[in-house]
CSV table of C-alpha atoms and ligand atoms in Angstrom, one decimal:
chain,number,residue,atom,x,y,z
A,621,UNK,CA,96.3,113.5,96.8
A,622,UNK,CA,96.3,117.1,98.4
A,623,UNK,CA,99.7,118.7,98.1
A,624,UNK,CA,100.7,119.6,101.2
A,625,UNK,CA,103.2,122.7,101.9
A,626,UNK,CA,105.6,122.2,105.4
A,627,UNK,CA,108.1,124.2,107.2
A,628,UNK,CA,110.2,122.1,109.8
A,629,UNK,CA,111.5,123.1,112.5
A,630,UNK,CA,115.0,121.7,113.3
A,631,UNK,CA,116.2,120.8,110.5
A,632,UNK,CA,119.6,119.9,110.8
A,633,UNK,CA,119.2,117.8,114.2
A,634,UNK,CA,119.0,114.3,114.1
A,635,UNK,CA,115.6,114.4,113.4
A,636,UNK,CA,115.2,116.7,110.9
A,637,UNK,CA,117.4,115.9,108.7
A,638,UNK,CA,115.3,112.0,108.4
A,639,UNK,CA,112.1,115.1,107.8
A,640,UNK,CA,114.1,116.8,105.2
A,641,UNK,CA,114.4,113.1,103.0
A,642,UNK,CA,111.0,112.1,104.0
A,643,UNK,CA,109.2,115.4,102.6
A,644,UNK,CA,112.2,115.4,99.2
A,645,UNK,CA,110.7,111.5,98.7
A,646,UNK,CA,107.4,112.3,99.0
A,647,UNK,CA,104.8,113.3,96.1
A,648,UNK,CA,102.5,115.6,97.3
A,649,UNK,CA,104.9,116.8,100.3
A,650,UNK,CA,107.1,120.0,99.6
A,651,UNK,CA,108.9,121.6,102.0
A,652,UNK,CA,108.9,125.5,101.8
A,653,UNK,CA,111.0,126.9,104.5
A,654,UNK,CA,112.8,125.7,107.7
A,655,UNK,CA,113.4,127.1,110.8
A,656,UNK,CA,116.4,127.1,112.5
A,657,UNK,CA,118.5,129.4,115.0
A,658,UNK,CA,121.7,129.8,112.7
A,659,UNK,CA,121.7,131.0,109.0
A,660,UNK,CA,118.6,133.1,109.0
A,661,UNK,CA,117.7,134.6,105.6
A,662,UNK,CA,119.5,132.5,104.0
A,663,UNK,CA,119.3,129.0,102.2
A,664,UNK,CA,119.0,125.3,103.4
A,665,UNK,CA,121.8,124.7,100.8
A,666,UNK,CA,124.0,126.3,102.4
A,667,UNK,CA,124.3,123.4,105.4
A,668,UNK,CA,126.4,120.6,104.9
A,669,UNK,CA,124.3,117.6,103.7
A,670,UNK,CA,121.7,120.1,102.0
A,671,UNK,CA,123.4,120.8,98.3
A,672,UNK,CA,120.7,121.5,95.8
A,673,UNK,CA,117.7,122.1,98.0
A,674,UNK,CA,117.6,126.1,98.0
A,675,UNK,CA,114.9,125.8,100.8
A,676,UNK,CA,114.4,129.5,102.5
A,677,UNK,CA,115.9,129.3,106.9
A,678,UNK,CA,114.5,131.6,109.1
A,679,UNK,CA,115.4,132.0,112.6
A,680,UNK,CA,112.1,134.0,113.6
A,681,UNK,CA,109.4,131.4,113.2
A,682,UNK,CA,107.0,135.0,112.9
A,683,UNK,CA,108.9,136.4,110.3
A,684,UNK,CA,108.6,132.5,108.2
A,685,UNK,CA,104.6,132.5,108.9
A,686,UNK,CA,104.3,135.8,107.7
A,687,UNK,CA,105.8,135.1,104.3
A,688,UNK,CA,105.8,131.9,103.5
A,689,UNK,CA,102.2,130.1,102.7
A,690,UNK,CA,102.4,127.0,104.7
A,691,UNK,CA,99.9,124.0,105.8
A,692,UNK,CA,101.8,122.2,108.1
A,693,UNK,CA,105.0,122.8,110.6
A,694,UNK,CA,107.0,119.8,111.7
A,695,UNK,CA,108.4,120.3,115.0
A,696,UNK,CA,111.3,118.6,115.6
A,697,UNK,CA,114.3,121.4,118.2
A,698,UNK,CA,114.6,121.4,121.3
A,699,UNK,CA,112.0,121.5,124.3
A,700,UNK,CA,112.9,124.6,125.1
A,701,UNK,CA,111.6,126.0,121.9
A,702,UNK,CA,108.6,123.4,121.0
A,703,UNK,CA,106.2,124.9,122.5
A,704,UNK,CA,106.6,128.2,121.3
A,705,UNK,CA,107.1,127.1,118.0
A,706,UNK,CA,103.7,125.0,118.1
A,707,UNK,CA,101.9,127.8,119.5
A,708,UNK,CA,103.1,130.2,116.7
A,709,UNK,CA,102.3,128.1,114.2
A,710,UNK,CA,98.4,127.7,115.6
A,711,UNK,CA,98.4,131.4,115.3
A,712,UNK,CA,99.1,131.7,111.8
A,713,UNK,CA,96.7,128.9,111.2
A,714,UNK,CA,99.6,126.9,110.6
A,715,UNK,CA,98.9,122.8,111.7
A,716,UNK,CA,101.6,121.3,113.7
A,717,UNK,CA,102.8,118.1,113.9
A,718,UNK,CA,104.8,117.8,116.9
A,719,UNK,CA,107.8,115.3,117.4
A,720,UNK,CA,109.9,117.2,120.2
A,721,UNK,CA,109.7,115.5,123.6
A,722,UNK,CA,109.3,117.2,127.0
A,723,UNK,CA,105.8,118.8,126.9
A,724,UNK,CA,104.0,118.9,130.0
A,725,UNK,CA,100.2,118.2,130.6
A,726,UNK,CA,99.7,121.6,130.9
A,727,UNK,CA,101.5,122.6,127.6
A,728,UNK,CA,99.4,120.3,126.0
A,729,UNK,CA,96.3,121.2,127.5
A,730,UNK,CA,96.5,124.4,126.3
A,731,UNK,CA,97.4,123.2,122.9
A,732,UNK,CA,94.4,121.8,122.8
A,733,UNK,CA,92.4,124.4,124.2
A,734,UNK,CA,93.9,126.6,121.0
A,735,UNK,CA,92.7,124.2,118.2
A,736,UNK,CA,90.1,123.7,119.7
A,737,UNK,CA,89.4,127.7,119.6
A,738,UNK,CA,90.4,127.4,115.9
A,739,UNK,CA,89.2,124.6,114.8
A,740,UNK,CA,92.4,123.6,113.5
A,741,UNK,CA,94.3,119.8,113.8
A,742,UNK,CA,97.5,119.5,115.5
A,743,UNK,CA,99.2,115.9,116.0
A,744,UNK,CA,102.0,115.6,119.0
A,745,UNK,CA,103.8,112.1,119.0
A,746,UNK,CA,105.7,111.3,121.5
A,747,UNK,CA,106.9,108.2,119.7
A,748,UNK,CA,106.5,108.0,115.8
A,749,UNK,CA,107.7,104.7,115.3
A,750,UNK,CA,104.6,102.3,114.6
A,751,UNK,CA,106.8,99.4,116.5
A,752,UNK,CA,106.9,101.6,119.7
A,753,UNK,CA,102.9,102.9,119.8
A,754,UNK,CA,102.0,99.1,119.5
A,755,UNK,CA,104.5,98.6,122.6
A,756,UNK,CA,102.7,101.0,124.4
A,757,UNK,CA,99.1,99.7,123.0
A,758,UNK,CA,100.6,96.2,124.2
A,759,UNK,CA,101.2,97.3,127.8
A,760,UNK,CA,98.1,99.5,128.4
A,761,UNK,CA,96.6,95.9,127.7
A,762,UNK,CA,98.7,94.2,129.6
A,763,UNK,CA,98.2,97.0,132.9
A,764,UNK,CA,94.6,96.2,133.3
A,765,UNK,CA,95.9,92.7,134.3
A,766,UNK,CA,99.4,93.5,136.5
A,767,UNK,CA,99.3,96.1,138.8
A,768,UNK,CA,103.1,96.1,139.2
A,769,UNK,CA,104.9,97.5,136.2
A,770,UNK,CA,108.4,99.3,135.7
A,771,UNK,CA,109.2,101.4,132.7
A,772,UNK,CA,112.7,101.4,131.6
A,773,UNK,CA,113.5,103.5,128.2
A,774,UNK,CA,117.1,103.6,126.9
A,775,UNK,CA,118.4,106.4,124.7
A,776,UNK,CA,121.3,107.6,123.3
A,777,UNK,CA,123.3,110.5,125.6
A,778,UNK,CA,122.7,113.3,123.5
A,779,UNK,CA,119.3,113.6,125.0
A,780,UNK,CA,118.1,115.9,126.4
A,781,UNK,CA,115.0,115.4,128.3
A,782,UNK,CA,114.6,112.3,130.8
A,783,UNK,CA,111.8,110.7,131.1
A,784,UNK,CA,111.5,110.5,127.6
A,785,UNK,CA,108.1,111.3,126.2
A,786,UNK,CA,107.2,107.8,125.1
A,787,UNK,CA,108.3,106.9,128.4
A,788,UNK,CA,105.4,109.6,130.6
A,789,UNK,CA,103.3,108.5,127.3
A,790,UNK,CA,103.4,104.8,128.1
A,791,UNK,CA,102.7,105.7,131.9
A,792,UNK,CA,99.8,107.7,131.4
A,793,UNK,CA,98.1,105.0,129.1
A,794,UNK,CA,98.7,102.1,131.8
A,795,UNK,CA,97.4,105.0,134.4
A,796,UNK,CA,94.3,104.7,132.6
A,797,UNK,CA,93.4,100.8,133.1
A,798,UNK,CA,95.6,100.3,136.2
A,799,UNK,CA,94.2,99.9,139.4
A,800,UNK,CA,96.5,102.3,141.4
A,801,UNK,CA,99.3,100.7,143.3
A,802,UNK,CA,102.4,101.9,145.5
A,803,UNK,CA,105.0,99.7,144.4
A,804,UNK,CA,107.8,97.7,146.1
A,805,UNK,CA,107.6,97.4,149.7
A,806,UNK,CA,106.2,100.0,152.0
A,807,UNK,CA,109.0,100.8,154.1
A,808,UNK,CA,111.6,101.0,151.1
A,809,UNK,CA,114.4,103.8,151.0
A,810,UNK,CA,116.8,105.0,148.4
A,811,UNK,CA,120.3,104.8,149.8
A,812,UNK,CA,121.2,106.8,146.6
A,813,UNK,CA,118.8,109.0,145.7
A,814,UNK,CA,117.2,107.9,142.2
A,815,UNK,CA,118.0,104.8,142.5
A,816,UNK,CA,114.1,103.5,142.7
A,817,UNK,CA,113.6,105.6,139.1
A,818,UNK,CA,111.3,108.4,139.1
A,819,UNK,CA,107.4,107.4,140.2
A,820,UNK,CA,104.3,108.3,138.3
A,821,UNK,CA,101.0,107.2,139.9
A,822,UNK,CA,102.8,104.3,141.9
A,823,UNK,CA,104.7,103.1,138.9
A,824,UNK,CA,108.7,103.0,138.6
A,825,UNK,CA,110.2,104.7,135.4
A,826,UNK,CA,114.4,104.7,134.9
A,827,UNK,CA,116.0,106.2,132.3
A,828,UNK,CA,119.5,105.2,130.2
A,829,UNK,CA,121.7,107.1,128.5
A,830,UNK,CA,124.3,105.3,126.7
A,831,UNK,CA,126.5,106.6,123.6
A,832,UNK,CA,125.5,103.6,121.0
A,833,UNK,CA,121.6,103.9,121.9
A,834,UNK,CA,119.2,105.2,119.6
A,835,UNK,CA,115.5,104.5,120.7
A,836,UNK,CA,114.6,101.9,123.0
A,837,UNK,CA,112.0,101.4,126.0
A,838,UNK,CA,111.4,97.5,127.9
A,839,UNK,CA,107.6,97.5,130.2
A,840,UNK,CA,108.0,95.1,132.9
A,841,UNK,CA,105.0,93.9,134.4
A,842,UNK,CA,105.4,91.1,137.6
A,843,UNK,CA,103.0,88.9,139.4
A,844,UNK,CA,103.4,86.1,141.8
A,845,UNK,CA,105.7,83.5,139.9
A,846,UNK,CA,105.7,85.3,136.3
A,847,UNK,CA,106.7,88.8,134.7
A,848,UNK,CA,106.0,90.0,131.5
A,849,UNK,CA,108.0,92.3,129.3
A,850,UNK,CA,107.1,94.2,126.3
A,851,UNK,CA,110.0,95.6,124.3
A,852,UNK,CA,110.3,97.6,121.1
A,853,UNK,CA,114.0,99.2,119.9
A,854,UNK,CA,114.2,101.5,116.8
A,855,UNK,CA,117.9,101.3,115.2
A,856,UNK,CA,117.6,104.1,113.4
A,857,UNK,CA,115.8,107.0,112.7
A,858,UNK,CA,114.8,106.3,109.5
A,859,UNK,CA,112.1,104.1,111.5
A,860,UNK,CA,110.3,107.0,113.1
A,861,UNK,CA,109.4,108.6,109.4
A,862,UNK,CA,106.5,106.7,108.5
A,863,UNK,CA,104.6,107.6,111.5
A,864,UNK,CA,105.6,111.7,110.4
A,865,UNK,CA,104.2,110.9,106.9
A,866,UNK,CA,100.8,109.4,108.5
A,867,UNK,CA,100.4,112.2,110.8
A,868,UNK,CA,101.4,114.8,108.4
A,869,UNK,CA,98.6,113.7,106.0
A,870,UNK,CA,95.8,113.4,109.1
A,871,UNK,CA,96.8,116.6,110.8
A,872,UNK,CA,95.1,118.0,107.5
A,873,UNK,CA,91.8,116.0,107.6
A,874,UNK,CA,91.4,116.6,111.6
A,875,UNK,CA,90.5,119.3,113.8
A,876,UNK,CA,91.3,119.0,117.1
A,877,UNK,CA,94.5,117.8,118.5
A,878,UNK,CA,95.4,114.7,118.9
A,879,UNK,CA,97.9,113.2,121.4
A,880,UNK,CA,100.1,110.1,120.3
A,881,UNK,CA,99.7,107.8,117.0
A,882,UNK,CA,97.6,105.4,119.1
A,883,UNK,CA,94.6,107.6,118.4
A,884,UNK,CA,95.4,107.7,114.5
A,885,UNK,CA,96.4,104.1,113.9
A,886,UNK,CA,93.5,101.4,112.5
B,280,NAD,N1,108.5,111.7,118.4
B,280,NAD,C1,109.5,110.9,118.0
B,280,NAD,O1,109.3,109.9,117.5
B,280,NAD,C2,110.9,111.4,118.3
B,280,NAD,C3,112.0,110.7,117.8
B,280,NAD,C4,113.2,111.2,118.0
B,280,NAD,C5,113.4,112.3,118.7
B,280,NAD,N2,112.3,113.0,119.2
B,280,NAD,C6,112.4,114.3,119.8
B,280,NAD,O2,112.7,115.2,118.8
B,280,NAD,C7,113.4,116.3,119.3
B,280,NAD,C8,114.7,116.4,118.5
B,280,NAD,O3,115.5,115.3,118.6
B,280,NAD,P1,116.9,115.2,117.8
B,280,NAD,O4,117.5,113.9,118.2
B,280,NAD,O5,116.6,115.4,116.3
B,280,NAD,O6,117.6,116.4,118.4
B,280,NAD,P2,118.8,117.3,117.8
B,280,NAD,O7,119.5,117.9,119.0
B,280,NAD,O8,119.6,116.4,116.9
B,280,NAD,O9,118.0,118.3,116.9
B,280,NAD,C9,117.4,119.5,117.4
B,280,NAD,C10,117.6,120.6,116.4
B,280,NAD,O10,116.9,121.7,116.8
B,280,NAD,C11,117.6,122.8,116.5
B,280,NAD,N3,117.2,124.0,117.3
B,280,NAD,C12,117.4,124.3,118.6
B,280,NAD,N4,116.9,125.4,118.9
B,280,NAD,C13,116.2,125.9,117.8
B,280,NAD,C14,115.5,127.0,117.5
B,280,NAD,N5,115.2,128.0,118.4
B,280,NAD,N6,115.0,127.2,116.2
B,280,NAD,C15,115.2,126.3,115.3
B,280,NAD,N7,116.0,125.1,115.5
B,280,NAD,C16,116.5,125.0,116.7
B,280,NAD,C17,119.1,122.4,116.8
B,280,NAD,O11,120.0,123.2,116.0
B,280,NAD,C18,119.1,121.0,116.3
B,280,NAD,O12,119.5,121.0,115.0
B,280,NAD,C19,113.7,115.9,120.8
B,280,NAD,O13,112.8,116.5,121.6
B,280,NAD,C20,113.5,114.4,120.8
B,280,NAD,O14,113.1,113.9,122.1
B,280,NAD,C21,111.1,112.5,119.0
B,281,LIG,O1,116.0,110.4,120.4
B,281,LIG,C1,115.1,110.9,121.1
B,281,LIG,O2,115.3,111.9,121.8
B,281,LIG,C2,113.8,110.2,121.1
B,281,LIG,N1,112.8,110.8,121.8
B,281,LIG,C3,111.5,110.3,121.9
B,281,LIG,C4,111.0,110.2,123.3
B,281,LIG,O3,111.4,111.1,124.2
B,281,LIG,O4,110.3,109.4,123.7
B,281,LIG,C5,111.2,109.1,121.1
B,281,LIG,C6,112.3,108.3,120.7
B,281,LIG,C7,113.5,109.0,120.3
């Protein structure tokens, strides 16, 4: 197997820190800088929970490409800096695999358009827990037969972005194979605003934000006389790292970009 050189971006989040183990336990994984906003030029050791791993930080993601060899960037801050961070990273020839939530079809339209310019692979997973693509597989199945169908993700409060990605994600792929539908009755109205959830193509989507959540999303389809609801919870976020490891290995053997684990997964 290929050794494979990665940066990662974020990592002492909750996120990145599962990335930091996951590349450590890994063979032919080895992590050569990180990037993060605090600490710059100095060393991943130096963060509490790091002792030993004398991993160059960087706070310009520039100044890491230009002098650190690397093959892949893990992207795992904020949405306020993903984007830039993938983009850089293309530019350096640099593939990303893209964790952080938030991106808009345009942001990943023009993703695309850059590896595809490049020729290089990029993989952004909105969900990397194997569970949760099969929940959204499942339900793409299950909306070419129910028009009617609410999305209702729950996650923990430190979130930031709402809906979550897996949440759009799971919307777009039902989009696909749903013959579109205005739900609930025509003349309904919100005597609190929100309360119907937010609306993509006709369908319902609510998010929850509870201290004690981690990861969870329920699909609720209905017909006359029977519903149908799909559910997948991740208790930890240990779950979400074999799905980084898959797409870290295929971001190397691919060169386009690739939009969710669905499109990876046999
Ligand atoms: N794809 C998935 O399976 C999956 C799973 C969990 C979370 N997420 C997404 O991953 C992202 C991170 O989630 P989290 O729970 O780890 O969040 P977090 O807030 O714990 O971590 C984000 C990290 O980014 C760092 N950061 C912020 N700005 C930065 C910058 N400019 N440069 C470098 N580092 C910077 C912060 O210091 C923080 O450590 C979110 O967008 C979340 O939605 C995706
Ligand atoms: O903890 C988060 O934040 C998560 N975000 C992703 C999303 O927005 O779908 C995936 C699950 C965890």
């Amino acid at each position: 197997m290929r050794d494979i050189k990665i940066v990662i971006a974020g990592p002492r989040g909750r996120m990145g820190r599962e990335a930091v183990r996951l590349v450590q336990q890994t063979d032919n994984f080895h992590l050569v800088a990180v990037v993060d906003h605090k600490n710059d030029g100095g060393s991943l050791s130096d963060f509490d929970g790091f002792s030993g791993l004398d991993i160059p930080v960087y706070s310009n993601i520039e100044e890491c490409f230009q002098k650190v060899e690397a093959d892949v960037l893990i992207v795992l801050t904020t949405p306020e800096f993903g984007m830039l961070h993938t983009k850089t990273a293309l530019s350096y020839g640099v593939r990303p695999v893209v964790g952080t939530t938030g991106f808009t079809k345009e942001n990943v339209n023009e993703l695309e358009a850059i590896c595809k310019e490049k020729g290089l692979g990029c993989i952004i997973a909105p969900n990397f827990a194997i569970g949760a693509v099969l929940m959204m597989k499942f339900a793409q199945l299950a909306g070419k037969y129910f028009n009617d169908v609410e999305i209702i993700e729950l996650h923990h409060d430190e979130k930031l972005d709402a809906p979550s990605g897996t949440a759009v994600k799971t919307a777009e792929m039902i989009a696909e194979v749903r013959e579109a539908k205005q739900q609930g009755h025509l003349n309904e109205k919100e005597t609190i605003a929100g309360a119907r959830g937010a609306d993509f193509d006709g369908m319902r989507i609510h998010s929850v934000r509870l201290p004690g959540l981690i990861a969870h999303q329920q699909v609720m389809f209905g017909a006359t006389g029977q519903t149908l609801t799909i559910r997948h919870d991740s208790y930890n976020r240990a779950s979400f790292m074999s799905g980084v490891k898959l797409a870290v290995d295929t971001v190397m053997k691919i060169d386009t970009l690739i939009y969710g684990l669905e499109n990876i997964i046999e």
